[in-house]
Amino acid sequence: MLLDELNQQQQDAVREIDGPIIIIAGAGSGKTKTLTCKIAYDLQNGISPYNILALTFTNKAAEEMKERITELVGTPAKYILMGTFHSIFSRILRLESERLGFVSRFSIYDTDDAKSLIKTIIKEMNLDEKRYTVSFVMERISKAKNNLFSPSDYLNSIEIQAEDRAAHKEQIGYIYQQYNRRLKGAMAMDFDDLLFNMNVLLRDFPDVLKKYQERFRYIMVDEYQDTNFAQYLIIKKLAALHRNICVVGDDAQSIYAFRGASIRNILNFKTDYPDAKVFKLEQNYRSTQNIVNAANCVIANNEDQIKKNVWTSNPQGCKIRYTNHDSDRAEAEYVCQTIKDKVIDGDNYSDFAVLYRTNMQSRVLEEALRLRNTPYRLYGGISFYSRKEIKDVLAYFRLVSNNDDNGAFERSINNPARGIGNTTINRLKIIAAEHNVSLFSAALNLPNFSSKINGTTVEKIVEFCKMIVAFSKTIHQRNAYELGEEIIRMSGIKTALKNEESIEAEDRINNIDELINSLQAFVRKEDDIIIDELTGEEISQTERTLDVFLSQVSLMTDADNDDEGDKVVLMTIHAAKGLEFPYVFIVGMEENLFPSLQSLTQRSDTEEERRLFYVAITRAEKELMISSARMRFRYGELVFAERSRFVEEIDEAYLEQSLDGKKSFPALHKDANDNSNRKKPLLKLPSKDSKKPLPTSLPHPVGGNASSALRKFEIGSRVVHSRFGEGTILLLEGEGDNRKAMVNFDVGGKKILVLRFAKLEIL
């Protein structure tokens, strides 16, 4: 009965229990169903849930899978240890924290916390903040940790030091060293530490390794193509004893190299496990034949891949519509109008997703959607737990749970305002460093230390600390809701917001109230037994404490908190992975944008871009629309572009082509491998200070039926406007009364004006 709804290939994969197994799951091939049925099948065949470890990449995926398994086999599913790499390893690290010199209630720093600490260190080291940008330093440290380079490894690596010297950033190793010291002093780990320290734990403590090898006799890994070196090594160590490892993934959807993911992990699985059983899920249940065939055309151009033949029995469907537009604005208007037309015909706004290569492309789309009053949402925007007021409250929670959390202390001590400014905080930091204690400890014992802080301020600081101490003493005596609500009330954060009497403050209060609701929901799940999968014990309501709540919240991702509703979805292609929509637009299909210019120097990078396009195509169920623009604003400059080589890789049999969504135009190049003149940079219009002449014509016509009164304007004409002053016409667009000009004014910069209203005069 369990296997009745599976096809033959899925059934074969599910029935295989012991030994190394790799399931290559093509896009839309029922991967999640196969994996959940496999775990359920293992349980039905005598495998103890206590011996199963299932690793995913989002909490949402883990929860959905566990729910499905529970429906299939009932209560035993609750005892399976299933979750993200970070959530599972953080729980193990809390149990084994003393081995690594941490307290069990260590804090987990999110991206903002980590950036703030790095920024502080850069300032303290008196480094050039333009050279040592926080994002670059953080990316460098993250890459080091994911490749298991400690600060000493980093500083002792001749190759790494040479790279940093070449980039004139030779101090990064010392920033990394100081950053890790500060984290340890605050009894905190960042996200990368959860993987790094798990490796250290398994490497340095053989008894711990043996303990978890015996515990996790059957290991399942979802989205294996997205694993990095640190994750790969942990999995390999844990599976080494019993070798019952099942990995599921699709090399064609490996798109996270920039995060450290290595496609080699899945490509080389048979090398690591020569006796591994290989199963290929090749039937696509999601998309039409035209969409599947187009995706196959594209991915066939990659050399590094596991060959498979993805097919579908779904209807042929519409051809993929490819349109080429004068500008990014025209492209956005076309997308919006197409959506409006389909909604009028009965579709929902939420049926549509607009995908793009980079976040900066969303602006012109958002403007076009707002002009038409089209509801939309930016997927992966600021998540609930990343909002300022929520992070303010969580800082209090973190400090109560871990008094040594310096980041939480700095965020809380003067929020709301208590008259404790930066000068006082800096003096506290000096005292803490002199006595080798945390900021909180220095603040609590301030009366015993000599300082230049005045008596009134000292009293305020000590009073704050005593309040935190009182909360900390009861953290395991009260549930998360009771203690959390009191902390919010006593902190004064809501009171301060109420005193602002603004709409924004009201929204923030509502968000804090929603946080209180989440605390209540966490505690009062009376009808649901919560199992600590790591220990196998039930977590009673009284044990659902604030530190347990924090450990869950700290690992939430944007994907776990995304709002829903009947709205058009705008997102990057990276964010779209794992999702599906009836209608999908892929915009900005232009050379040097997609594929990106940076990806064109190495074949491996170009192939990753192609896999990204493959992911975008396979998000579509019913219809796929691809578009490009001949002119686009990028980084404040107007650039001309040619359509992407990836579009040319789609067989013409699956394409319907048009110009601006209206007229047909010449067919695409048939030779998809002709890359001559492909790597040249986009043509930029010269600035007003440039000695080069402005172009006298555009690569495509923008009209020709304008009235004679408006025809006198030409690209390159010097004009004057009554308000903006003198400027140069950069671009002309449209026809007749709708003709527009883009003018680069000497003082005001670029403006787009409708000529019949602008009253421009030629100089």
JSON list of C-alpha atoms in Angstrom, two decimals, residues 398-516:
[
{"chain": "A", "resi": 398, "resn": "ARG", "atom": "CA", "xyz": [19.49, 35.98, 24.48]},
{"chain": "A", "resi": 399, "resn": "LEU", "atom": "CA", "xyz": [21.06, 37.96, 27.31]},
{"chain": "A", "resi": 400, "resn": "VAL", "atom": "CA", "xyz": [18.79, 36.28, 29.87]},
{"chain": "A", "resi": 401, "resn": "SER", "atom": "CA", "xyz": [19.72, 32.88, 28.45]},
{"chain": "A", "resi": 402, "resn": "ASN", "atom": "CA", "xyz": [23.44, 33.66, 28.09]},
{"chain": "A", "resi": 403, "resn": "ASN", "atom": "CA", "xyz": [24.76, 36.53, 30.22]},
{"chain": "A", "resi": 404, "resn": "ASP", "atom": "CA", "xyz": [28.08, 36.45, 28.36]},
{"chain": "A", "resi": 405, "resn": "ASP", "atom": "CA", "xyz": [26.49, 37.38, 25.03]},
{"chain": "A", "resi": 406, "resn": "ASN", "atom": "CA", "xyz": [28.19, 40.73, 24.42]},
{"chain": "A", "resi": 407, "resn": "GLY", "atom": "CA", "xyz": [26.22, 41.46, 21.25]},
{"chain": "A", "resi": 408, "resn": "ALA", "atom": "CA", "xyz": [22.92, 41.01, 23.08]},
{"chain": "A", "resi": 409, "resn": "PHE", "atom": "CA", "xyz": [24.17, 43.19, 25.95]},
{"chain": "A", "resi": 410, "resn": "GLU", "atom": "CA", "xyz": [25.13, 46.05, 23.63]},
{"chain": "A", "resi": 411, "resn": "ARG", "atom": "CA", "xyz": [21.77, 45.90, 21.86]},
{"chain": "A", "resi": 412, "resn": "SER", "atom": "CA", "xyz": [19.78, 45.80, 25.12]},
{"chain": "A", "resi": 413, "resn": "ILE", "atom": "CA", "xyz": [21.55, 48.08, 27.61]},
{"chain": "A", "resi": 414, "resn": "ASN", "atom": "CA", "xyz": [20.20, 51.32, 26.14]},
{"chain": "A", "resi": 415, "resn": "ASN", "atom": "CA", "xyz": [17.10, 50.01, 24.39]},
{"chain": "A", "resi": 416, "resn": "PRO", "atom": "CA", "xyz": [14.82, 51.67, 25.25]},
{"chain": "A", "resi": 417, "resn": "ALA", "atom": "CA", "xyz": [16.95, 54.69, 26.09]},
{"chain": "A", "resi": 418, "resn": "ARG", "atom": "CA", "xyz": [18.33, 54.72, 29.65]},
{"chain": "A", "resi": 419, "resn": "GLY", "atom": "CA", "xyz": [20.85, 57.50, 29.22]},
{"chain": "A", "resi": 420, "resn": "ILE", "atom": "CA", "xyz": [23.68, 55.02, 28.63]},
{"chain": "A", "resi": 421, "resn": "GLY", "atom": "CA", "xyz": [25.55, 56.25, 25.57]},
{"chain": "A", "resi": 422, "resn": "ASN", "atom": "CA", "xyz": [28.42, 55.00, 23.40]},
{"chain": "A", "resi": 423, "resn": "THR", "atom": "CA", "xyz": [31.05, 56.64, 25.60]},
{"chain": "A", "resi": 424, "resn": "THR", "atom": "CA", "xyz": [29.86, 54.61, 28.57]},
{"chain": "A", "resi": 425, "resn": "ILE", "atom": "CA", "xyz": [29.73, 51.41, 26.50]},
{"chain": "A", "resi": 426, "resn": "ASN", "atom": "CA", "xyz": [33.30, 51.99, 25.30]},
{"chain": "A", "resi": 427, "resn": "ARG", "atom": "CA", "xyz": [34.48, 52.45, 28.88]},
{"chain": "A", "resi": 428, "resn": "LEU", "atom": "CA", "xyz": [32.71, 49.24, 29.83]},
{"chain": "A", "resi": 429, "resn": "LYS", "atom": "CA", "xyz": [34.55, 47.46, 27.03]},
{"chain": "A", "resi": 430, "resn": "ILE", "atom": "CA", "xyz": [37.89, 48.68, 28.39]},
{"chain": "A", "resi": 431, "resn": "ILE", "atom": "CA", "xyz": [36.98, 47.47, 31.90]},
{"chain": "A", "resi": 432, "resn": "ALA", "atom": "CA", "xyz": [35.81, 44.11, 30.56]},
{"chain": "A", "resi": 433, "resn": "ALA", "atom": "CA", "xyz": [39.07, 43.67, 28.62]},
{"chain": "A", "resi": 434, "resn": "GLU", "atom": "CA", "xyz": [41.21, 44.66, 31.62]},
{"chain": "A", "resi": 435, "resn": "HIS", "atom": "CA", "xyz": [39.52, 42.08, 33.86]},
{"chain": "A", "resi": 436, "resn": "ASN", "atom": "CA", "xyz": [39.04, 39.48, 31.09]},
{"chain": "A", "resi": 437, "resn": "VAL", "atom": "CA", "xyz": [35.28, 39.24, 31.67]},
{"chain": "A", "resi": 438, "resn": "SER", "atom": "CA", "xyz": [32.14, 39.73, 29.57]},
{"chain": "A", "resi": 439, "resn": "LEU", "atom": "CA", "xyz": [30.48, 43.13, 29.24]},
{"chain": "A", "resi": 440, "resn": "PHE", "atom": "CA", "xyz": [27.60, 41.94, 31.43]},
{"chain": "A", "resi": 441, "resn": "SER", "atom": "CA", "xyz": [29.95, 40.78, 34.19]},
{"chain": "A", "resi": 442, "resn": "ALA", "atom": "CA", "xyz": [31.85, 44.07, 34.02]},
{"chain": "A", "resi": 443, "resn": "ALA", "atom": "CA", "xyz": [28.57, 46.01, 34.18]},
{"chain": "A", "resi": 444, "resn": "LEU", "atom": "CA", "xyz": [27.15, 43.98, 37.07]},
{"chain": "A", "resi": 445, "resn": "ASN", "atom": "CA", "xyz": [30.31, 44.44, 39.12]},
{"chain": "A", "resi": 446, "resn": "LEU", "atom": "CA", "xyz": [30.88, 48.04, 38.08]},
{"chain": "A", "resi": 447, "resn": "PRO", "atom": "CA", "xyz": [30.75, 49.41, 41.68]},
{"chain": "A", "resi": 448, "resn": "ASN", "atom": "CA", "xyz": [33.79, 47.21, 42.48]},
{"chain": "A", "resi": 449, "resn": "PHE", "atom": "CA", "xyz": [35.82, 48.50, 39.55]},
{"chain": "A", "resi": 450, "resn": "SER", "atom": "CA", "xyz": [37.39, 51.93, 39.30]},
{"chain": "A", "resi": 451, "resn": "SER", "atom": "CA", "xyz": [35.92, 53.75, 36.34]},
{"chain": "A", "resi": 452, "resn": "LYS", "atom": "CA", "xyz": [35.22, 57.19, 34.95]},
{"chain": "A", "resi": 453, "resn": "ILE", "atom": "CA", "xyz": [31.50, 56.45, 34.70]},
{"chain": "A", "resi": 454, "resn": "ASN", "atom": "CA", "xyz": [29.42, 58.78, 36.90]},
{"chain": "A", "resi": 455, "resn": "GLY", "atom": "CA", "xyz": [27.45, 57.41, 39.83]},
{"chain": "A", "resi": 456, "resn": "THR", "atom": "CA", "xyz": [23.96, 57.92, 38.36]},
{"chain": "A", "resi": 457, "resn": "THR", "atom": "CA", "xyz": [24.88, 56.04, 35.20]},
{"chain": "A", "resi": 458, "resn": "VAL", "atom": "CA", "xyz": [26.46, 53.25, 37.25]},
{"chain": "A", "resi": 459, "resn": "GLU", "atom": "CA", "xyz": [23.20, 52.85, 39.19]},
{"chain": "A", "resi": 460, "resn": "LYS", "atom": "CA", "xyz": [21.22, 52.57, 35.92]},
{"chain": "A", "resi": 461, "resn": "ILE", "atom": "CA", "xyz": [23.60, 49.95, 34.56]},
{"chain": "A", "resi": 462, "resn": "VAL", "atom": "CA", "xyz": [23.58, 47.85, 37.71]},
{"chain": "A", "resi": 463, "resn": "GLU", "atom": "CA", "xyz": [19.79, 48.09, 37.94]},
{"chain": "A", "resi": 464, "resn": "PHE", "atom": "CA", "xyz": [19.52, 46.77, 34.38]},
{"chain": "A", "resi": 465, "resn": "CYS", "atom": "CA", "xyz": [21.90, 43.90, 35.16]},
{"chain": "A", "resi": 466, "resn": "LYS", "atom": "CA", "xyz": [20.02, 42.90, 38.30]},
{"chain": "A", "resi": 467, "resn": "MET", "atom": "CA", "xyz": [16.81, 42.71, 36.28]},
{"chain": "A", "resi": 468, "resn": "ILE", "atom": "CA", "xyz": [18.51, 40.37, 33.80]},
{"chain": "A", "resi": 469, "resn": "VAL", "atom": "CA", "xyz": [19.94, 38.24, 36.63]},
{"chain": "A", "resi": 470, "resn": "ALA", "atom": "CA", "xyz": [16.49, 37.87, 38.18]},
{"chain": "A", "resi": 471, "resn": "PHE", "atom": "CA", "xyz": [15.11, 36.64, 34.85]},
{"chain": "A", "resi": 472, "resn": "SER", "atom": "CA", "xyz": [18.05, 34.27, 34.33]},
{"chain": "A", "resi": 473, "resn": "LYS", "atom": "CA", "xyz": [17.46, 32.59, 37.68]},
{"chain": "A", "resi": 474, "resn": "THR", "atom": "CA", "xyz": [13.94, 31.59, 36.63]},
{"chain": "A", "resi": 475, "resn": "ILE", "atom": "CA", "xyz": [14.65, 30.53, 33.05]},
{"chain": "A", "resi": 476, "resn": "HIS", "atom": "CA", "xyz": [14.20, 26.83, 33.89]},
{"chain": "A", "resi": 477, "resn": "GLN", "atom": "CA", "xyz": [11.44, 27.40, 36.40]},
{"chain": "A", "resi": 478, "resn": "ARG", "atom": "CA", "xyz": [8.99, 29.11, 34.04]},
{"chain": "A", "resi": 479, "resn": "ASN", "atom": "CA", "xyz": [7.88, 28.34, 30.52]},
{"chain": "A", "resi": 480, "resn": "ALA", "atom": "CA", "xyz": [8.87, 30.47, 27.53]},
{"chain": "A", "resi": 481, "resn": "TYR", "atom": "CA", "xyz": [5.55, 32.32, 27.33]},
{"chain": "A", "resi": 482, "resn": "GLU", "atom": "CA", "xyz": [5.40, 33.37, 31.00]},
{"chain": "A", "resi": 483, "resn": "LEU", "atom": "CA", "xyz": [9.00, 34.53, 31.17]},
{"chain": "A", "resi": 484, "resn": "GLY", "atom": "CA", "xyz": [9.09, 36.03, 27.68]},
{"chain": "A", "resi": 485, "resn": "GLU", "atom": "CA", "xyz": [5.97, 38.13, 28.24]},
{"chain": "A", "resi": 486, "resn": "GLU", "atom": "CA", "xyz": [7.37, 39.49, 31.51]},
{"chain": "A", "resi": 487, "resn": "ILE", "atom": "CA", "xyz": [10.71, 40.35, 29.92]},
{"chain": "A", "resi": 488, "resn": "ILE", "atom": "CA", "xyz": [8.92, 42.29, 27.17]},
{"chain": "A", "resi": 489, "resn": "ARG", "atom": "CA", "xyz": [6.82, 44.13, 29.74]},
{"chain": "A", "resi": 490, "resn": "MET", "atom": "CA", "xyz": [9.69, 44.92, 32.11]},
{"chain": "A", "resi": 491, "resn": "SER", "atom": "CA", "xyz": [12.10, 45.94, 29.35]},
{"chain": "A", "resi": 492, "resn": "GLY", "atom": "CA", "xyz": [9.89, 48.89, 28.42]},
{"chain": "A", "resi": 493, "resn": "ILE", "atom": "CA", "xyz": [10.26, 48.31, 24.67]},
{"chain": "A", "resi": 494, "resn": "LYS", "atom": "CA", "xyz": [6.49, 48.27, 24.01]},
{"chain": "A", "resi": 495, "resn": "THR", "atom": "CA", "xyz": [5.91, 51.28, 26.25]},
{"chain": "A", "resi": 496, "resn": "ALA", "atom": "CA", "xyz": [8.52, 53.28, 24.34]},
{"chain": "A", "resi": 497, "resn": "LEU", "atom": "CA", "xyz": [6.90, 52.38, 21.03]},
{"chain": "A", "resi": 498, "resn": "LYS", "atom": "CA", "xyz": [3.44, 53.35, 22.31]},
{"chain": "A", "resi": 499, "resn": "ASN", "atom": "CA", "xyz": [4.82, 56.75, 23.27]},
{"chain": "A", "resi": 500, "resn": "GLU", "atom": "CA", "xyz": [5.93, 57.34, 19.67]},
{"chain": "A", "resi": 501, "resn": "GLU", "atom": "CA", "xyz": [2.27, 57.40, 18.52]},
{"chain": "A", "resi": 502, "resn": "SER", "atom": "CA", "xyz": [3.06, 56.66, 14.88]},
{"chain": "A", "resi": 503, "resn": "ILE", "atom": "CA", "xyz": [1.75, 54.17, 12.32]},
{"chain": "A", "resi": 504, "resn": "GLU", "atom": "CA", "xyz": [5.20, 52.59, 12.07]},
{"chain": "A", "resi": 505, "resn": "ALA", "atom": "CA", "xyz": [5.36, 52.20, 15.86]},
{"chain": "A", "resi": 506, "resn": "GLU", "atom": "CA", "xyz": [1.92, 50.60, 15.85]},
{"chain": "A", "resi": 507, "resn": "ASP", "atom": "CA", "xyz": [3.09, 48.06, 13.29]},
{"chain": "A", "resi": 508, "resn": "ARG", "atom": "CA", "xyz": [6.10, 47.27, 15.46]},
{"chain": "A", "resi": 509, "resn": "ILE", "atom": "CA", "xyz": [3.91, 46.77, 18.51]},
{"chain": "A", "resi": 510, "resn": "ASN", "atom": "CA", "xyz": [1.74, 44.39, 16.49]},
{"chain": "A", "resi": 511, "resn": "ASN", "atom": "CA", "xyz": [4.84, 42.45, 15.53]},
{"chain": "A", "resi": 512, "resn": "ILE", "atom": "CA", "xyz": [5.90, 42.15, 19.17]},
{"chain": "A", "resi": 513, "resn": "ASP", "atom": "CA", "xyz": [2.39, 40.95, 20.03]},
{"chain": "A", "resi": 514, "resn": "GLU", "atom": "CA", "xyz": [2.77, 38.34, 17.29]},
{"chain": "A", "resi": 515, "resn": "LEU", "atom": "CA", "xyz": [6.03, 37.25, 18.90]},
{"chain": "A", "resi": 516, "resn": "ILE", "atom": "CA", "xyz": [4.14, 36.81, 22.19]}
]
